[in-house]
Amino acid sequence: MRFSYLPAGVCSREIQLDISDDGKTVKQVMFIGGCSGNTQGIEKLVAGMPVNKVIAKLKDIRCGTKETSCPAQLAEALECAKKRMALLPKQPKE
């Protein structure tokens, strides 16, 4: 499932997520804006990782004196995506 998140307090302007249909795995992440090398590194490192593991590893990272960072905003985006997925109607199994 694809999601878009507008981060706050960082240089990135948007985070686009693709999460497995069961909500357990990060398929792909793309940052719009931000420090290109760092965000590309994050994108490649988290691809294929369990969503909960990414959240646990990144949620408390700060950028300098800022209260947050692009990795922390990714963790927040994943938490929001999990909540949205929980609200979706369950598809009947065939």
mmCIF file of C-alpha atoms in Angstrom:
data_model
loop_
_atom_site.group_PDB
_atom_site.id
_atom_site.type_symbol
_atom_site.label_atom_id
_atom_site.label_comp_id
_atom_site.label_asym_id
_atom_site.label_seq_id
_atom_site.Cartn_x
_atom_site.Cartn_y
_atom_site.Cartn_z
ATOM 1 C CA MET A 1 0.000 0.000 0.000
ATOM 2 C CA ARG A 2 1.233 3.457 -0.826
ATOM 3 C CA PHE A 3 1.182 6.357 1.595
ATOM 4 C CA SER A 4 2.374 9.948 1.514
ATOM 5 C CA TYR A 5 3.479 11.823 4.640
ATOM 6 C CA LEU A 6 4.325 15.504 5.092
ATOM 7 C CA PRO A 7 7.157 15.694 7.638
ATOM 8 C CA ALA A 8 7.552 18.591 10.079
ATOM 9 C CA GLY A 9 10.691 20.232 11.416
ATOM 10 C CA VAL A 10 13.073 18.787 8.800
ATOM 11 C CA CYS A 11 14.408 19.654 5.357
ATOM 12 C CA SER A 12 12.470 16.897 3.582
ATOM 13 C CA ARG A 13 9.144 18.069 2.161
ATOM 14 C CA GLU A 14 7.474 14.688 1.717
ATOM 15 C CA ILE A 15 8.017 11.008 2.462
ATOM 16 C CA GLN A 16 6.421 8.456 0.140
ATOM 17 C CA LEU A 17 6.012 4.927 1.508
ATOM 18 C CA ASP A 18 5.163 1.595 -0.004
ATOM 19 C CA ILE A 19 4.321 -1.021 2.628
ATOM 20 C CA SER A 20 3.393 -4.674 2.110
ATOM 21 C CA ASP A 21 -0.350 -5.349 2.096
ATOM 22 C CA ASP A 22 -0.115 -7.073 5.478
ATOM 23 C CA GLY A 23 1.522 -3.907 6.904
ATOM 24 C CA LYS A 24 4.573 -5.746 8.181
ATOM 25 C CA THR A 25 7.317 -4.871 5.691
ATOM 26 C CA VAL A 26 8.691 -1.658 4.183
ATOM 27 C CA LYS A 27 8.813 -2.237 0.442
ATOM 28 C CA GLN A 28 10.113 1.183 -0.598
ATOM 29 C CA VAL A 29 10.653 4.689 0.784
ATOM 30 C CA MET A 30 11.299 7.900 -1.122
ATOM 31 C CA PHE A 31 12.172 11.251 0.450
ATOM 32 C CA ILE A 32 11.363 14.426 -1.459
ATOM 33 C CA GLY A 33 13.905 17.057 -0.463
ATOM 34 C CA GLY A 34 16.362 16.780 2.385
ATOM 35 C CA CYS A 35 20.034 15.819 2.292
ATOM 36 C CA SER A 36 20.175 13.688 -0.837
ATOM 37 C CA GLY A 37 22.951 11.287 0.169
ATOM 38 C CA ASN A 38 21.542 10.697 3.645
ATOM 39 C CA THR A 39 17.970 10.177 2.518
ATOM 40 C CA GLN A 40 19.051 7.859 -0.312
ATOM 41 C CA GLY A 41 21.001 5.834 2.239
ATOM 42 C CA ILE A 42 17.984 5.588 4.524
ATOM 43 C CA GLU A 43 15.788 4.561 1.569
ATOM 44 C CA LYS A 44 18.110 1.682 0.662
ATOM 45 C CA LEU A 45 18.721 0.538 4.231
ATOM 46 C CA VAL A 46 15.060 0.240 5.238
ATOM 47 C CA ALA A 47 13.797 -1.429 2.037
ATOM 48 C CA GLY A 48 12.723 -4.959 2.959
ATOM 49 C CA MET A 49 12.901 -4.352 6.717
ATOM 50 C CA PRO A 50 10.049 -5.027 9.140
ATOM 51 C CA VAL A 51 8.024 -1.858 9.777
ATOM 52 C CA ASN A 52 8.223 -2.221 13.573
ATOM 53 C CA LYS A 53 12.007 -2.637 13.480
ATOM 54 C CA VAL A 54 12.428 0.545 11.393
ATOM 55 C CA ILE A 55 10.213 2.484 13.812
ATOM 56 C CA ALA A 56 12.139 1.209 16.851
ATOM 57 C CA LYS A 57 15.539 2.058 15.357
ATOM 58 C CA LEU A 58 14.717 5.521 13.978
ATOM 59 C CA LYS A 59 12.078 7.126 16.202
ATOM 60 C CA ASP A 60 14.378 8.999 18.611
ATOM 61 C CA ILE A 61 17.047 10.270 16.195
ATOM 62 C CA ARG A 62 17.613 14.033 16.224
ATOM 63 C CA CYS A 63 19.283 16.251 13.642
ATOM 64 C CA GLY A 64 21.626 18.661 15.407
ATOM 65 C CA THR A 65 19.606 20.849 17.746
ATOM 66 C CA LYS A 66 16.297 20.000 16.069
ATOM 67 C CA GLU A 67 13.722 17.997 18.016
ATOM 68 C CA THR A 68 13.430 15.520 15.137
ATOM 69 C CA SER A 69 15.196 14.278 11.997
ATOM 70 C CA CYS A 70 14.365 12.772 8.621
ATOM 71 C CA PRO A 71 14.809 9.241 10.042
ATOM 72 C CA ALA A 72 12.549 10.087 13.009
ATOM 73 C CA GLN A 73 9.977 11.530 10.627
ATOM 74 C CA LEU A 74 10.116 8.289 8.633
ATOM 75 C CA ALA A 75 9.345 6.390 11.849
ATOM 76 C CA GLU A 76 6.412 8.729 12.457
ATOM 77 C CA ALA A 77 5.222 8.252 8.862
ATOM 78 C CA LEU A 78 5.292 4.478 9.333
ATOM 79 C CA GLU A 79 3.336 4.750 12.582
ATOM 80 C CA CYS A 80 0.698 6.847 10.805
ATOM 81 C CA ALA A 81 0.554 4.368 7.924
ATOM 82 C CA LYS A 82 0.027 1.479 10.374
ATOM 83 C CA LYS A 83 -2.880 3.366 11.974
ATOM 84 C CA ARG A 84 -4.433 4.092 8.580
ATOM 85 C CA MET A 85 -4.089 0.447 7.540
ATOM 86 C CA ALA A 86 -5.784 -0.677 10.766
ATOM 87 C CA LEU A 87 -8.804 1.442 9.813
ATOM 88 C CA LEU A 88 -9.181 -0.124 6.375
ATOM 89 C CA PRO A 89 -11.872 -2.785 5.972
ATOM 90 C CA LYS A 90 -10.470 -6.294 5.958
ATOM 91 C CA GLN A 91 -10.626 -8.089 2.618
ATOM 92 C CA PRO A 92 -12.450 -11.447 2.775
ATOM 93 C CA LYS A 93 -10.248 -14.489 2.151
ATOM 94 C CA GLU A 94 -11.226 -16.607 -0.822
#
